[in-house]
Amino acid sequence: GISASAGLFYRRSNHTVDWIKRTVQTARWEATDLGVVETRGAEAAGACRLGEEFRLRAAYTWLDKDHAWDVYASRYVLDYPDHRVAVDLDWEFRADWRLTIGQTFLYHKETEARGADATGAEGRLALQWYPARPDGLVLRAGVANVWGDPFGAYVDLPTARRRGWVALGWRFL
């Protein structure tokens, strides 16, 4: 079947603290009270089955913020993707195994710290095993940043290269 969801949100926060660099010459990140930050956004997500073995999922997020600060760089609050699109394809090739291939696209507004190339495209690949016993156990292994995209999620930090990961989880209900 098909499933979909959508939502709008607004948040006004007072005394919002972020780590910022006021100018390009600022040597250290400073924890700063930004005062009032207003955040507006929209989210939409959907999924559909493509036959018995495949499921396609997609999601979109838009964010916009109003604040009184003009900074060179921000770590969290003022440095965010304006647009985020994610697409995943799940292949259930056996009843207890699933392979997921996904891609996320990020677009940040150009800032002094980010420059003109404020976009990212991170691919992902994950293999999941749901053994019959014990019930609820999930073992996952995958690769993040499959394509080695050089986009840095955080200004002034090295880009996370392609990396493998493993996880053990437990499903409830």
PDB file of N, CA and C in Angstrom, residues 126-173:
ATOM      1  N   ALA A 126      22.678  -0.306   3.563  1.00  0.00           N
ATOM      2  CA  ALA A 126      22.545  -1.036   4.824  1.00  0.00           C
ATOM      3  C   ALA A 126      21.949  -2.417   4.580  1.00  0.00           C
ATOM      4  N   LEU A 127      22.492  -3.389   5.284  1.00  0.00           N
ATOM      5  CA  LEU A 127      21.976  -4.757   5.261  1.00  0.00           C
ATOM      6  C   LEU A 127      21.427  -5.048   6.646  1.00  0.00           C
ATOM      7  N   GLN A 128      20.180  -5.574   6.711  1.00  0.00           N
ATOM      8  CA  GLN A 128      19.528  -5.834   7.985  1.00  0.00           C
ATOM      9  C   GLN A 128      19.081  -7.280   8.047  1.00  0.00           C
ATOM     10  N   TRP A 129      19.310  -7.902   9.205  1.00  0.00           N
ATOM     11  CA  TRP A 129      18.899  -9.284   9.436  1.00  0.00           C
ATOM     12  C   TRP A 129      17.987  -9.329  10.642  1.00  0.00           C
ATOM     13  N   TYR A 130      16.830  -9.961  10.471  1.00  0.00           N
ATOM     14  CA  TYR A 130      15.824 -10.110  11.518  1.00  0.00           C
ATOM     15  C   TYR A 130      15.698 -11.602  11.838  1.00  0.00           C
ATOM     16  N   PRO A 131      16.568 -12.149  12.705  1.00  0.00           N
ATOM     17  CA  PRO A 131      16.517 -13.582  12.984  1.00  0.00           C
ATOM     18  C   PRO A 131      15.214 -13.980  13.680  1.00  0.00           C
ATOM     19  N   ALA A 132      14.826 -15.229  13.488  1.00  0.00           N
ATOM     20  CA  ALA A 132      13.578 -15.725  14.090  1.00  0.00           C
ATOM     21  C   ALA A 132      13.664 -15.755  15.619  1.00  0.00           C
ATOM     22  N   ARG A 133      14.831 -16.061  16.151  1.00  0.00           N
ATOM     23  CA  ARG A 133      15.016 -16.109  17.599  1.00  0.00           C
ATOM     24  C   ARG A 133      16.281 -15.377  17.977  1.00  0.00           C
ATOM     25  N   PRO A 134      16.305 -14.618  19.022  1.00  0.00           N
ATOM     26  CA  PRO A 134      15.152 -14.228  19.825  1.00  0.00           C
ATOM     27  C   PRO A 134      14.294 -13.204  19.073  1.00  0.00           C
ATOM     28  N   ASP A 135      13.008 -13.291  19.321  1.00  0.00           N
ATOM     29  CA  ASP A 135      12.065 -12.404  18.643  1.00  0.00           C
ATOM     30  C   ASP A 135      12.376 -10.945  18.974  1.00  0.00           C
ATOM     31  N   GLY A 136      12.486 -10.114  17.954  1.00  0.00           N
ATOM     32  CA  GLY A 136      12.736  -8.688  18.143  1.00  0.00           C
ATOM     33  C   GLY A 136      14.170  -8.266  17.864  1.00  0.00           C
ATOM     34  N   LEU A 137      15.096  -9.213  17.779  1.00  0.00           N
ATOM     35  CA  LEU A 137      16.495  -8.887  17.528  1.00  0.00           C
ATOM     36  C   LEU A 137      16.687  -8.408  16.086  1.00  0.00           C
ATOM     37  N   VAL A 138      17.504  -7.367  15.900  1.00  0.00           N
ATOM     38  CA  VAL A 138      17.835  -6.859  14.566  1.00  0.00           C
ATOM     39  C   VAL A 138      19.339  -6.599  14.531  1.00  0.00           C
ATOM     40  N   LEU A 139      20.010  -7.141  13.516  1.00  0.00           N
ATOM     41  CA  LEU A 139      21.424  -6.885  13.305  1.00  0.00           C
ATOM     42  C   LEU A 139      21.564  -6.111  12.005  1.00  0.00           C
ATOM     43  N   ARG A 140      22.283  -4.974  12.067  1.00  0.00           N
ATOM     44  CA  ARG A 140      22.434  -4.117  10.888  1.00  0.00           C
ATOM     45  C   ARG A 140      23.916  -3.844  10.649  1.00  0.00           C
ATOM     46  N   ALA A 141      24.270  -3.728   9.383  1.00  0.00           N
ATOM     47  CA  ALA A 141      25.615  -3.317   8.980  1.00  0.00           C
ATOM     48  C   ALA A 141      25.466  -2.458   7.741  1.00  0.00           C
ATOM     49  N   GLY A 142      26.326  -1.451   7.607  1.00  0.00           N
ATOM     50  CA  GLY A 142      26.158  -0.586   6.453  1.00  0.00           C
ATOM     51  C   GLY A 142      27.365   0.278   6.168  1.00  0.00           C
ATOM     52  N   VAL A 143      27.189   1.105   5.157  1.00  0.00           N
ATOM     53  CA  VAL A 143      28.201   2.072   4.744  1.00  0.00           C
ATOM     54  C   VAL A 143      27.505   3.423   4.608  1.00  0.00           C
ATOM     55  N   ALA A 144      28.074   4.453   5.239  1.00  0.00           N
ATOM     56  CA  ALA A 144      27.565   5.818   5.118  1.00  0.00           C
ATOM     57  C   ALA A 144      28.510   6.603   4.210  1.00  0.00           C
ATOM     58  N   ASN A 145      27.975   7.593   3.535  1.00  0.00           N
ATOM     59  CA  ASN A 145      28.714   8.416   2.580  1.00  0.00           C
ATOM     60  C   ASN A 145      29.381   7.535   1.518  1.00  0.00           C
ATOM     61  N   VAL A 146      28.585   6.683   0.915  1.00  0.00           N
ATOM     62  CA  VAL A 146      29.062   5.715  -0.079  1.00  0.00           C
ATOM     63  C   VAL A 146      29.880   6.382  -1.178  1.00  0.00           C
ATOM     64  N   TRP A 147      29.466   7.534  -1.641  1.00  0.00           N
ATOM     65  CA  TRP A 147      30.123   8.193  -2.773  1.00  0.00           C
ATOM     66  C   TRP A 147      31.300   9.067  -2.346  1.00  0.00           C
ATOM     67  N   GLY A 148      31.567   9.171  -1.037  1.00  0.00           N
ATOM     68  CA  GLY A 148      32.666  10.007  -0.567  1.00  0.00           C
ATOM     69  C   GLY A 148      32.423  11.493  -0.782  1.00  0.00           C
ATOM     70  N   ASP A 149      31.176  11.934  -0.617  1.00  0.00           N
ATOM     71  CA  ASP A 149      30.834  13.343  -0.820  1.00  0.00           C
ATOM     72  C   ASP A 149      31.643  14.234   0.121  1.00  0.00           C
ATOM     73  N   PRO A 150      32.267  15.291  -0.386  1.00  0.00           N
ATOM     74  CA  PRO A 150      33.116  16.140   0.456  1.00  0.00           C
ATOM     75  C   PRO A 150      32.360  17.160   1.310  1.00  0.00           C
ATOM     76  N   PHE A 151      31.031  17.204   1.230  1.00  0.00           N
ATOM     77  CA  PHE A 151      30.267  18.187   1.994  1.00  0.00           C
ATOM     78  C   PHE A 151      30.456  17.958   3.491  1.00  0.00           C
ATOM     79  N   GLY A 152      30.736  19.027   4.226  1.00  0.00           N
ATOM     80  CA  GLY A 152      30.905  18.931   5.669  1.00  0.00           C
ATOM     81  C   GLY A 152      29.657  19.388   6.390  1.00  0.00           C
ATOM     82  N   ALA A 153      29.109  18.532   7.232  1.00  0.00           N
ATOM     83  CA  ALA A 153      27.918  18.905   7.987  1.00  0.00           C
ATOM     84  C   ALA A 153      28.215  20.030   8.964  1.00  0.00           C
ATOM     85  N   TYR A 154      29.451  20.089   9.462  1.00  0.00           N
ATOM     86  CA  TYR A 154      29.839  21.136  10.407  1.00  0.00           C
ATOM     87  C   TYR A 154      30.969  21.959   9.804  1.00  0.00           C
ATOM     88  N   VAL A 155      30.829  23.267   9.863  1.00  0.00           N
ATOM     89  CA  VAL A 155      31.862  24.181   9.370  1.00  0.00           C
ATOM     90  C   VAL A 155      33.128  24.001  10.202  1.00  0.00           C
ATOM     91  N   ASP A 156      34.274  24.039   9.572  1.00  0.00           N
ATOM     92  CA  ASP A 156      35.599  23.956  10.203  1.00  0.00           C
ATOM     93  C   ASP A 156      35.948  22.576  10.752  1.00  0.00           C
ATOM     94  N   LEU A 157      35.180  21.569  10.434  1.00  0.00           N
ATOM     95  CA  LEU A 157      35.539  20.208  10.821  1.00  0.00           C
ATOM     96  C   LEU A 157      35.802  19.395   9.564  1.00  0.00           C
ATOM     97  N   PRO A 158      36.719  18.441   9.634  1.00  0.00           N
ATOM     98  CA  PRO A 158      36.976  17.624   8.447  1.00  0.00           C
ATOM     99  C   PRO A 158      35.710  16.873   8.024  1.00  0.00           C
ATOM    100  N   THR A 159      35.594  16.674   6.731  1.00  0.00           N
ATOM    101  CA  THR A 159      34.456  15.943   6.186  1.00  0.00           C
ATOM    102  C   THR A 159      34.537  14.477   6.598  1.00  0.00           C
ATOM    103  N   ALA A 160      33.403  13.925   6.983  1.00  0.00           N
ATOM    104  CA  ALA A 160      33.358  12.500   7.303  1.00  0.00           C
ATOM    105  C   ALA A 160      33.451  11.706   6.000  1.00  0.00           C
ATOM    106  N   ARG A 161      34.464  10.894   5.892  1.00  0.00           N
ATOM    107  CA  ARG A 161      34.649  10.086   4.689  1.00  0.00           C
ATOM    108  C   ARG A 161      33.705   8.895   4.711  1.00  0.00           C
ATOM    109  N   ARG A 162      33.804   8.077   3.674  1.00  0.00           N
ATOM    110  CA  ARG A 162      33.034   6.833   3.634  1.00  0.00           C
ATOM    111  C   ARG A 162      33.383   6.035   4.896  1.00  0.00           C
ATOM    112  N   ARG A 163      32.362   5.507   5.551  1.00  0.00           N
ATOM    113  CA  ARG A 163      32.603   4.778   6.793  1.00  0.00           C
ATOM    114  C   ARG A 163      31.612   3.638   6.952  1.00  0.00           C
ATOM    115  N   GLY A 164      32.085   2.559   7.514  1.00  0.00           N
ATOM    116  CA  GLY A 164      31.236   1.407   7.794  1.00  0.00           C
ATOM    117  C   GLY A 164      30.730   1.467   9.220  1.00  0.00           C
ATOM    118  N   TRP A 165      29.649   0.761   9.465  1.00  0.00           N
ATOM    119  CA  TRP A 165      29.073   0.737  10.805  1.00  0.00           C
ATOM    120  C   TRP A 165      28.324  -0.582  11.020  1.00  0.00           C
ATOM    121  N   VAL A 166      28.151  -0.972  12.261  1.00  0.00           N
ATOM    122  CA  VAL A 166      27.327  -2.117  12.642  1.00  0.00           C
ATOM    123  C   VAL A 166      26.482  -1.704  13.833  1.00  0.00           C
ATOM    124  N   ALA A 167      25.307  -2.303  13.955  1.00  0.00           N
ATOM    125  CA  ALA A 167      24.408  -1.983  15.069  1.00  0.00           C
ATOM    126  C   ALA A 167      23.603  -3.223  15.440  1.00  0.00           C
ATOM    127  N   LEU A 168      23.343  -3.347  16.697  1.00  0.00           N
ATOM    128  CA  LEU A 168      22.502  -4.411  17.229  1.00  0.00           C
ATOM    129  C   LEU A 168      21.313  -3.732  17.880  1.00  0.00           C
ATOM    130  N   GLY A 169      20.108  -4.139  17.517  1.00  0.00           N
ATOM    131  CA  GLY A 169      18.919  -3.494  18.060  1.00  0.00           C
ATOM    132  C   GLY A 169      17.870  -4.493  18.491  1.00  0.00           C
ATOM    133  N   TRP A 170      16.853  -3.965  19.133  1.00  0.00           N
ATOM    134  CA  TRP A 170      15.752  -4.782  19.628  1.00  0.00           C
ATOM    135  C   TRP A 170      14.453  -4.061  19.284  1.00  0.00           C
ATOM    136  N   ARG A 171      13.555  -4.733  18.576  1.00  0.00           N
ATOM    137  CA  ARG A 171      12.262  -4.146  18.211  1.00  0.00           C
ATOM    138  C   ARG A 171      11.233  -4.510  19.269  1.00  0.00           C
ATOM    139  N   PHE A 172      10.444  -3.512  19.658  1.00  0.00           N
ATOM    140  CA  PHE A 172       9.371  -3.737  20.617  1.00  0.00           C
ATOM    141  C   PHE A 172       8.040  -3.622  19.891  1.00  0.00           C
ATOM    142  N   LEU A 173       7.058  -4.295  20.362  1.00  0.00           N
ATOM    143  CA  LEU A 173       5.703  -4.285  19.838  1.00  0.00           C
ATOM    144  C   LEU A 173       5.648  -4.948  18.527  1.00  0.00           C
TER     145      LEU A 173
END
